[in-house]
Coordinates of C-alpha atoms and ligand atoms in Angstrom, one line a residue:
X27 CA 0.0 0.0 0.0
X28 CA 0.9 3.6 -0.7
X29 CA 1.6 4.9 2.6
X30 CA 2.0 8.6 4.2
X31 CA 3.3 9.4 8.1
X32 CA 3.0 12.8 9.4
X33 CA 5.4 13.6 12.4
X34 CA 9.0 12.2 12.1
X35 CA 9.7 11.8 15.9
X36 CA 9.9 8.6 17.5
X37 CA 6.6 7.4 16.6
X38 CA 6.7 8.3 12.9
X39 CA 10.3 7.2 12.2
X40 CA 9.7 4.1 13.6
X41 CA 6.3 3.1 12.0
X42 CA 7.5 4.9 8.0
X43 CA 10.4 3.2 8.5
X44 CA 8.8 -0.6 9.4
X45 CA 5.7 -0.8 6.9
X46 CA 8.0 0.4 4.6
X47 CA 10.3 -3.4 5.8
X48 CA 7.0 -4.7 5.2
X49 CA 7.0 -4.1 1.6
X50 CA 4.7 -0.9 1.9
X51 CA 5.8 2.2 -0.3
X52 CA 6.2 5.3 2.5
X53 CA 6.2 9.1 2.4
X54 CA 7.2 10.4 5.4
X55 CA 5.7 14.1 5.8
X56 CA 7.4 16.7 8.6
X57 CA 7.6 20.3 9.3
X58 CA 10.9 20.4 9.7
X59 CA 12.8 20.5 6.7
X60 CA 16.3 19.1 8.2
X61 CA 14.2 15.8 9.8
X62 CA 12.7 15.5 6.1
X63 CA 16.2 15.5 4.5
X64 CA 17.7 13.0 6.5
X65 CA 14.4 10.8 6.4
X66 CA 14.4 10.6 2.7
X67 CA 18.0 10.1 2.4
X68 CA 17.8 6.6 4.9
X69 CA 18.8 8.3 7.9
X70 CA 17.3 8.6 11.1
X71 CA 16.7 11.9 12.6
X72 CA 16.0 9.7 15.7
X73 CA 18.8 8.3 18.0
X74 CA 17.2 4.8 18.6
X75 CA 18.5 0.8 18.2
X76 CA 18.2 -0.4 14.9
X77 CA 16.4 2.4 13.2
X78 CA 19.7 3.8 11.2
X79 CA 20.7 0.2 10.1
X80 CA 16.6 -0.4 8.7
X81 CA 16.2 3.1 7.3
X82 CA 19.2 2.5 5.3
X83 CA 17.8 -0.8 3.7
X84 CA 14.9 0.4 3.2
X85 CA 15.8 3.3 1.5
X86 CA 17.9 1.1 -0.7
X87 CA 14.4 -0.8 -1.8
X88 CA 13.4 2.8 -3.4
X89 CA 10.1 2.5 -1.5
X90 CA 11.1 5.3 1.2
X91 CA 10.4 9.1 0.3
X92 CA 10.2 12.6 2.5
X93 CA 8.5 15.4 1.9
X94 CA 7.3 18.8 3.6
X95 CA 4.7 18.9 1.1
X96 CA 1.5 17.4 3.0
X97 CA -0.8 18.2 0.0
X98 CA 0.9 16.3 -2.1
X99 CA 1.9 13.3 0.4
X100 CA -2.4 12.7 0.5
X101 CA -2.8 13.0 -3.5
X102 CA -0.1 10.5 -3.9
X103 CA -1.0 8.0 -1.1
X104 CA -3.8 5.7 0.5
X105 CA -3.5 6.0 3.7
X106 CA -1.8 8.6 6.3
X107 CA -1.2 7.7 9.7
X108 CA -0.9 10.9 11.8
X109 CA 1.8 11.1 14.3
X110 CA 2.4 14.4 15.4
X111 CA 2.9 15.2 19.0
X112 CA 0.3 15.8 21.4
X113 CA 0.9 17.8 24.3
X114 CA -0.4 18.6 28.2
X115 CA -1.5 21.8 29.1
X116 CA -0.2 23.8 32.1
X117 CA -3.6 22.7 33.7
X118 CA -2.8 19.6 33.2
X119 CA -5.5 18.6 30.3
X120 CA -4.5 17.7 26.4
X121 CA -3.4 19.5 23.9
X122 CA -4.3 18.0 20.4
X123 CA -3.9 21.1 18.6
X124 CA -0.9 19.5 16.5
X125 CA -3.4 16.7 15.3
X126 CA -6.3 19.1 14.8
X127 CA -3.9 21.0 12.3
X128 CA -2.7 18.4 10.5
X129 CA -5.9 16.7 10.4
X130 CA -7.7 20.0 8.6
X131 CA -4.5 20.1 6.3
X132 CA -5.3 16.4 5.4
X133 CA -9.0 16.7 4.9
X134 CA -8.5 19.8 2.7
X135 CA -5.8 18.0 0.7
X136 CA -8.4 15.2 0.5
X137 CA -11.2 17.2 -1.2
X138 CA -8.4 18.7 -3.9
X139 CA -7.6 14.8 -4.5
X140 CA -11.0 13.8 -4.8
X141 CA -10.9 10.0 -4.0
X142 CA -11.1 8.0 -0.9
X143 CA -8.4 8.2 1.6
X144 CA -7.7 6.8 5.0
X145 CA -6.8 9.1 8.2
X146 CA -5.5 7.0 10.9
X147 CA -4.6 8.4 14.4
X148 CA -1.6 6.7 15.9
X149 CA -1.5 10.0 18.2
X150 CA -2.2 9.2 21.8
X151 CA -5.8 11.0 21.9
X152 CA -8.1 10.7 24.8
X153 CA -11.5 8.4 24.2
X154 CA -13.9 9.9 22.0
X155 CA -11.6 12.2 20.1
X156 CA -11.4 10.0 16.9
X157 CA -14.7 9.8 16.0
X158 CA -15.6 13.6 17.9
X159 CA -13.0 16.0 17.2
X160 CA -11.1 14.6 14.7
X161 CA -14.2 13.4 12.1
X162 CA -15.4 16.6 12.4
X163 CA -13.1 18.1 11.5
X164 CA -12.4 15.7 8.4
X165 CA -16.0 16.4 7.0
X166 CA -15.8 19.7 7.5
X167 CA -12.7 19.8 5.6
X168 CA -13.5 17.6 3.0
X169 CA -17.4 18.1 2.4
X170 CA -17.8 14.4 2.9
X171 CA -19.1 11.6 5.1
X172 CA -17.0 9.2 7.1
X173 CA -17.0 5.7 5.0
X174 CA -17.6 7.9 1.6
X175 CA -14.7 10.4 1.3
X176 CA -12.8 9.6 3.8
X177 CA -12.0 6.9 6.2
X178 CA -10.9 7.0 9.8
X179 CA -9.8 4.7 12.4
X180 CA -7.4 5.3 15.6
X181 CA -4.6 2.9 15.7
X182 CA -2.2 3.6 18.8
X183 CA 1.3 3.1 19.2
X184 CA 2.7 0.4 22.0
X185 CA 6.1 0.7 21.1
X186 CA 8.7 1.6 23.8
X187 CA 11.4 4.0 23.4
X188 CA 14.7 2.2 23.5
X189 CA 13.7 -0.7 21.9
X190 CA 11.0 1.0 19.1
X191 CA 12.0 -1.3 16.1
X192 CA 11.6 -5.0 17.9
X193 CA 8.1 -3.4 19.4
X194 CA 6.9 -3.2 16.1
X195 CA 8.6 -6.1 14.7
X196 CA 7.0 -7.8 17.2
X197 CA 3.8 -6.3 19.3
X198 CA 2.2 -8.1 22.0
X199 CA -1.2 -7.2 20.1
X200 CA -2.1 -4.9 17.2
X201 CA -5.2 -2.8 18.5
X202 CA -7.7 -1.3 15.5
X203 CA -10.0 1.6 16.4
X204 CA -12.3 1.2 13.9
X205 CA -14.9 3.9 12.4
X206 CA -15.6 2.5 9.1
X207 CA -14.3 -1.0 8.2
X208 CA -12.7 0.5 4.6
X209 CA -10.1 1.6 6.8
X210 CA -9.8 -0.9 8.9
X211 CA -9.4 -4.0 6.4
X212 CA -6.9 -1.8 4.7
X213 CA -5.3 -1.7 8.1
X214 CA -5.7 -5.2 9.2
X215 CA -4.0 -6.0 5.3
X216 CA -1.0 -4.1 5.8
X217 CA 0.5 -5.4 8.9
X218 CA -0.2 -8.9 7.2
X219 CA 3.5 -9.0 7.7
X220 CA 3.4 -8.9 11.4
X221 CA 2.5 -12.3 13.4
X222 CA 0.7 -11.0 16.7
X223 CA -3.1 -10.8 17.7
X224 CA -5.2 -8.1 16.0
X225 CA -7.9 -6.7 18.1
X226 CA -10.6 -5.1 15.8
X227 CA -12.5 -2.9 18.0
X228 CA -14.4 0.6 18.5
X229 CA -12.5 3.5 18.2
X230 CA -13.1 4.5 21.9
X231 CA -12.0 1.0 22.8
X232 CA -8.4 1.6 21.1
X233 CA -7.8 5.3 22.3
X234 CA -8.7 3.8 26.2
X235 CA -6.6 1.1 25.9
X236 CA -3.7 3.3 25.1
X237 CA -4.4 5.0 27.9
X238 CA -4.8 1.8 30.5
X239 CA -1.7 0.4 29.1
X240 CA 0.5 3.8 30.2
X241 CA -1.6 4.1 33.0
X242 CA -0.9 0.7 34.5
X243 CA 2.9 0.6 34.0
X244 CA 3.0 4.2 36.0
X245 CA 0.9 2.1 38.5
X246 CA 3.3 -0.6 38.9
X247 CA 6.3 1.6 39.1
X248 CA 4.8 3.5 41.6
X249 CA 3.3 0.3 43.2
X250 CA 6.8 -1.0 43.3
X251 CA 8.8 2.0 44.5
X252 CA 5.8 1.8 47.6
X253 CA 6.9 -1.2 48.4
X254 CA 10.5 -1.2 48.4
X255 CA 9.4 2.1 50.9
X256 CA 7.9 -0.1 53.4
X257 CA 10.8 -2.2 52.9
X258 CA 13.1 -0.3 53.6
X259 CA 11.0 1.1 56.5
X260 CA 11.3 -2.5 57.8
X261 CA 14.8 -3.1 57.5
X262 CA 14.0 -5.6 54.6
X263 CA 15.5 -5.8 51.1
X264 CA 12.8 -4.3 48.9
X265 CA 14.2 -6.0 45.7
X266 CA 13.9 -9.7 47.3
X267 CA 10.4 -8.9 48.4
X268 CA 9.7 -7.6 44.6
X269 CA 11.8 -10.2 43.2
X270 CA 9.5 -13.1 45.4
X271 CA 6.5 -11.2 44.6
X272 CA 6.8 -11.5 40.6
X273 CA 7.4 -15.0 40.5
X274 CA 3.4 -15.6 41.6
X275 CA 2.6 -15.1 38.0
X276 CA -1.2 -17.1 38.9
X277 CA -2.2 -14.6 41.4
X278 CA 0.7 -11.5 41.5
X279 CA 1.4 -11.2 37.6
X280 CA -1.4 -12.4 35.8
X281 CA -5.1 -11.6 34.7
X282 CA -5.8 -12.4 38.0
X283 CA -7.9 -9.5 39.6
X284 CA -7.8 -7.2 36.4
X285 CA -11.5 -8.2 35.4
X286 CA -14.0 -4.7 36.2
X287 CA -16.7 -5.7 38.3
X288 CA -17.5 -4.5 42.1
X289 CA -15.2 -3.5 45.0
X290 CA -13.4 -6.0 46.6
X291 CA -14.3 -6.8 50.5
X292 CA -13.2 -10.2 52.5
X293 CA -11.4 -10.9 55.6
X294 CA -8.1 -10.2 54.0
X295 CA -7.8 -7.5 52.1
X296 CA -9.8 -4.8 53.3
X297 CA -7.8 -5.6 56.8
X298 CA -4.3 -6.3 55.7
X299 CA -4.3 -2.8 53.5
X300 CA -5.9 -0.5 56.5
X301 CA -3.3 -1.6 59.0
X302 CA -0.4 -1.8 56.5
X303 CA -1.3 2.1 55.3
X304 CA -2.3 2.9 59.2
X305 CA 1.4 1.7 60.0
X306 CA 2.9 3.6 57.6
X307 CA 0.7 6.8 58.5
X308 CA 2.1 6.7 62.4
X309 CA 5.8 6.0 61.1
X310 CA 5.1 9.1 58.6
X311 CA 5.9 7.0 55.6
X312 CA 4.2 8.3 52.3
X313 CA 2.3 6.2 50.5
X314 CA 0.1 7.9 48.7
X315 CA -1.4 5.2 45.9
X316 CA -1.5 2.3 48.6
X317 CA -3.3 4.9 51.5
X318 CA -5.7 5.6 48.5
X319 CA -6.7 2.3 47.7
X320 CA -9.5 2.0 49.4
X321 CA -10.9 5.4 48.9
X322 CA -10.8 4.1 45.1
X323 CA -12.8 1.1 46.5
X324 CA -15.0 2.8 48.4
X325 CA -16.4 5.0 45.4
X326 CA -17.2 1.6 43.5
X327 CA -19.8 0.9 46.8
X328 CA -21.0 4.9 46.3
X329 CA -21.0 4.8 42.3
X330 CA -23.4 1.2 42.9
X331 CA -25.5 2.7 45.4
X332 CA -26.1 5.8 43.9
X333 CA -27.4 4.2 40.5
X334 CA -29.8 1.6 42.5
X335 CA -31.2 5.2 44.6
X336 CA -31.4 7.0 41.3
X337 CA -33.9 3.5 39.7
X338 CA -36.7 4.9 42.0
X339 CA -37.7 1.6 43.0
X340 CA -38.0 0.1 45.7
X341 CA -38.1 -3.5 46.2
X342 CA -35.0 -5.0 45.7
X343 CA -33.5 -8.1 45.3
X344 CA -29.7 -8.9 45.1
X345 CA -28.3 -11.8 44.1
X346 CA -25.1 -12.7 46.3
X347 CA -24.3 -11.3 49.7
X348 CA -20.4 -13.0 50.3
X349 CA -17.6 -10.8 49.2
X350 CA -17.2 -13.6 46.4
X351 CA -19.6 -16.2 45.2
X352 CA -18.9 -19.5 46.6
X353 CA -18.1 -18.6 49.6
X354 CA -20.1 -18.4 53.0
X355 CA -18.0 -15.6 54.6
X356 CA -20.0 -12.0 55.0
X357 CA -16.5 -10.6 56.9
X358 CA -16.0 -7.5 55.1
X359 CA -18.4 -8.1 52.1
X360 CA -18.8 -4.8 50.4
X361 CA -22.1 -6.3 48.8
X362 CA -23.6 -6.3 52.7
X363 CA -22.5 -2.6 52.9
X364 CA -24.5 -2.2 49.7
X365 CA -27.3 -3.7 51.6
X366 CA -27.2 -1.6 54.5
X367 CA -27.0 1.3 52.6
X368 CA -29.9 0.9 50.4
X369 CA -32.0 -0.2 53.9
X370 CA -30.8 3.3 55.2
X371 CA -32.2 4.8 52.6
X372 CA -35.5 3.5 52.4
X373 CA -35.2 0.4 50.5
X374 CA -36.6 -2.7 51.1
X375 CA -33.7 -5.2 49.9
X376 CA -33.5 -9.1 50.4
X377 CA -31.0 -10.9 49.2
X378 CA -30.5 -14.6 48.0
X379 CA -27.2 -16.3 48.6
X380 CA -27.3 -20.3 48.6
X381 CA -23.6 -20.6 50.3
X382 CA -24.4 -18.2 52.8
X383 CA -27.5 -19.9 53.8
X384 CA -25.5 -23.4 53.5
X385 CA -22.9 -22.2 55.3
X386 CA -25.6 -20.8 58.3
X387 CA -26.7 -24.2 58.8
X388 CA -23.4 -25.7 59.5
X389 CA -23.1 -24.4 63.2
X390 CA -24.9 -22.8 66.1
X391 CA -22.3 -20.2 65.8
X392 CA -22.1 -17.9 63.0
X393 CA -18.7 -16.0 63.3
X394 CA -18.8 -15.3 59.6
X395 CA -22.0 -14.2 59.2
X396 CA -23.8 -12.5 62.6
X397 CA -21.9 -9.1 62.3
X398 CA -22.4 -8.3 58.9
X399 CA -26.3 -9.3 59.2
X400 CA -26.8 -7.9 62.5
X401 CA -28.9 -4.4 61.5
X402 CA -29.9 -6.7 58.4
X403 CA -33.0 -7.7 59.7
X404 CA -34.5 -11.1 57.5
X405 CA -32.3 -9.5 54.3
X406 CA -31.5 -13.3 53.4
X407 CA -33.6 -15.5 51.5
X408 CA -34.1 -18.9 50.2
X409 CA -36.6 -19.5 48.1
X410 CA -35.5 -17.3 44.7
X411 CA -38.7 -17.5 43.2
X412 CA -40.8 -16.0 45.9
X413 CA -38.0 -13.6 45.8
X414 CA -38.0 -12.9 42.1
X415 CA -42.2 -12.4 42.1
X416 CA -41.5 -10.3 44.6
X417 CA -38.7 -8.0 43.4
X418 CA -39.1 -4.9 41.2
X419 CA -34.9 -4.4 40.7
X420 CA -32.9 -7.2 40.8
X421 CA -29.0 -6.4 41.6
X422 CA -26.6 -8.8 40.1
X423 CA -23.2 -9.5 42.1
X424 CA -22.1 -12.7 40.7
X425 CA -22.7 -14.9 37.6
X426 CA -21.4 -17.9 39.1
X427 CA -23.3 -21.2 38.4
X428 CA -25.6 -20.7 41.9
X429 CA -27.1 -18.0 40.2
X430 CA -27.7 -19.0 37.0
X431 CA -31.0 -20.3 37.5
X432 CA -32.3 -17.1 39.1
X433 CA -30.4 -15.2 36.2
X434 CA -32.8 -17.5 34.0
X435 CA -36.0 -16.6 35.3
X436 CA -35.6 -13.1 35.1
X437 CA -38.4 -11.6 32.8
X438 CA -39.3 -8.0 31.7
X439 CA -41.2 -6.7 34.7
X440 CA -37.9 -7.0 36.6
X441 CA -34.8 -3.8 35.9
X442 CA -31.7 -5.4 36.2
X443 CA -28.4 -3.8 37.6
X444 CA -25.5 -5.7 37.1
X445 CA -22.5 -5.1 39.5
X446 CA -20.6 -7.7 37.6
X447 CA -19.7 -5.6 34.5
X448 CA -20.2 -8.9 32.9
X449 CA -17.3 -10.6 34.5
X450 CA -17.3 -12.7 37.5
X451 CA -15.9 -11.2 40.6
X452 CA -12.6 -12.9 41.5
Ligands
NAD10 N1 7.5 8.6 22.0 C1 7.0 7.4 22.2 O1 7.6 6.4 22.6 C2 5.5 7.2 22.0 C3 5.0 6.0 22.1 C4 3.6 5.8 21.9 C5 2.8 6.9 21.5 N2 3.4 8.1 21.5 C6 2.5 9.2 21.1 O2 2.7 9.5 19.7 C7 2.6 10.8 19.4 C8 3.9 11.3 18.8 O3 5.0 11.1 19.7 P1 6.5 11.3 19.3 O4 7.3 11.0 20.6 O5 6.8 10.6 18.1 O6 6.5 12.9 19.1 P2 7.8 13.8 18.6 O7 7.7 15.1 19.3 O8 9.0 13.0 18.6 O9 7.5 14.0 17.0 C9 6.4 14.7 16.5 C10 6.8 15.2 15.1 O10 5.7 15.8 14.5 C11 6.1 16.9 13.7 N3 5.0 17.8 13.5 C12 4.4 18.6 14.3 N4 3.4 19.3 13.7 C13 3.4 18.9 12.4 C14 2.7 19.3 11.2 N5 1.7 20.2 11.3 N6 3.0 18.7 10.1 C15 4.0 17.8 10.0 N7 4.8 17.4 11.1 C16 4.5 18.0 12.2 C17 7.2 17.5 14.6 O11 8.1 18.3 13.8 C18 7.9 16.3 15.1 O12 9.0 15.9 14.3 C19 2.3 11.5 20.7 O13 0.9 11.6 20.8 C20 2.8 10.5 21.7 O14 2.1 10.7 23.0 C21 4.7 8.3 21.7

């Protein structure tokens, strides 16, 4: 394919410079006259592994070009992806202007050219920008429709600085923000070249995984440097403890505990955090992300509650009371908070939970159970059809097999919130 890239930084060097290994013909489009020169004469005007060595081939093959003509980059090309810089504000909040020019340059060189082209943003844009911003832009520009004059999709960049060319060469996943699917078969078709999982997916989708993906690596460096803190604190070697911690890749370094769904609760963890970050407070050790943690989790029980208040209705019926499903243990089970909340407010709320009720009849003493339900009145049920006839919102916490029966009989009379964002809670 005929291929322009606007923005020869990191991200633009790297991606003209590898479709064009993958047998792709690539104009690479800059401001800056001196990055254009060396560009189109193989060299990089990036200092990065590999890149000098694969521009140089590449420019042998005769498919590389540079140019500061954008206008004429569009009429000669298929596709453009844009790479320009985006930028933060003082305040904090992005600045996209960079893309927003290029992008009205593009669609106005589109109209003089007549035929259909494809934008693609490899930018890092915030969610929505793509298919807001950006697409209005391009039929403003162009006088056209997306999917008739122009096609758009958001495609973002993983690579890492430092090791840029072996990213691309080889990517953990390709990710495909797609608007209209012109665009994004002509994408899927040109990194044919490149063995890795393609995830075709909605625009919004690509541009907030770009963002989860940077997110969470600050989150673990941060997560990490805590650590080693309280470590330290300890008199203990915080690179053992790191070291012991990442070789639990089941629970520690896996998908484990990454699926959305409600706040977590239990005996554990809800105990083991206060009194780690309460330890650290009265030893005036700062640890800002760990002493937040539950804050966070907290506003998962608020965000819950406040949709179930804001149904209006008011007999409610949830399904699962333990902090998990499959478990009889109501010690710190933020779905009991729930409960008590929505009974403080006015709500009549039962709740069915077979391994609670199991786990009831087992002794004379409850230890796992009386505290939580003490205030709860009669909130636990057993019969989940009585319940269901009874019920006017139904709150799902679990879709573990124990509640697949009652998820069956649901029927249209009944509003359904589900806590589980369609995962089950781990
Ligand atoms: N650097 C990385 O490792 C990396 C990784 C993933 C994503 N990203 C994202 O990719 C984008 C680009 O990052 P970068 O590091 O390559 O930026 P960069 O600053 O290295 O390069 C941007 C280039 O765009 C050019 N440019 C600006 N306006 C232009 C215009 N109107 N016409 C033509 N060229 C123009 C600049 O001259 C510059 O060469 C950013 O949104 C960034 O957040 C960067």
């Amino acid at each position: 394919m005929k291929i322009s890239v606007v923005g020869l930084g990191f991200v633009g060097t790297v991606t003209g410079a590898c479709f064009c290994e993958l047998g792709h013909e690539v104009v690479g489009v800059d401001l800056d006259p001196g990055k254009v020169d060396l560009f189109a004469r193989g060299r990089a005007p990036i200092l990065e592994p590999h890149i000098d060595e694969l521009l140089e081939d590449v420019w042998r093959s005769g498919r590389l070009r540079g140019t500061t003509d954008l206008i004429g980059a569009i009429a000669e090309t298929e596709l453009t992806f844009v790479c320009v810089g985006t930028l933060r504000n003082p305040d904090g909040t992005q600045d996209i202007s960079a893309v927003e020019n290029v992008v009205t340059k593009i669609g106005e060189a589109i109209a003089q050219k007549g035929t259909f082209h494809s934008v693609v943003i490899r930018s890092t844009v915030l969610p929505g920008t793509t298919r807001g911003r950006l697409m209005t832009l391009l039929a403003q520009t162009t006088g056209s429709v997306v999917g008739k004059g122009f096609g758009l999709a958001n495609n973002p960049e993983f690579t890492r600085e430092g090791s840029a060319v072996a990213d691309f060469r080889e990517p953990s996943r390709i990710v495909i923000g797609e608007i209209d699917p012109q665009t994004a078969d002509r994408l899927v078709s040109i990194y044919a070249g490149i063995k890795s999982p393609v995830f075709r997916t909605a625009a919004e989708t690509a541009e907030t995984v770009k963002y989860a993906d940077n997110s969470w690596h600050a989150l673990k460096v941060v997560f990490a440097n805590e650590v080693d803190a309280i470590s330290r604190f300890a008199g203990v070697d915080g690179q053992a403890v790191m070291n012991i911690f990442c070789a639990d890749t089941d629970l520690n370094i896996s998908r484990a505990y990454l699926k959305p769904g409600f706040a977590f609760g239990g005996p554990c963890l809800p105990k083991d955090l206060s009194v780690l970050t309460a330890w650290c407070r009265s030893n005036n050790l700062d640890v800002p992300v760990l002493a937040h943690v539950a804050e966070s989790n907290e506003g998962v029980i608020v965000r819950a509650s406040s949709e179930i208040l804001g149904s209006g209705l008011t007999r409610i019926a949830v399904l699962g009371l333990a902090y998990k499903a499959g478990v009889c243990d109501l010690r710190g089970s933020p779905i009991a908070v729930l409960v008590q909340r929505l009974r403080e407010a006015g709500r009549s709320v039962r709740a069915f939970d077979p391994d609670v009720s199991r786990g009831r009849q087992l002794t004379t003493r409850h230890d796992y159970t009386d505290d939580a339900l003490e205030g709860l009145g009669d909130v636990l049920v057993e019969d989940i059809g009585t319940l269901l006839e009874w019920a006017e919102l139904v709150v799902v916490t679990s879709r573990a097999s124990q509640y697949s029966a009652a998820l069956s009989k649901l029927d249209p009379k009944h509003t359904v919130i589900d806590l589980t964002g369609g995962a089950e809670i781990a």
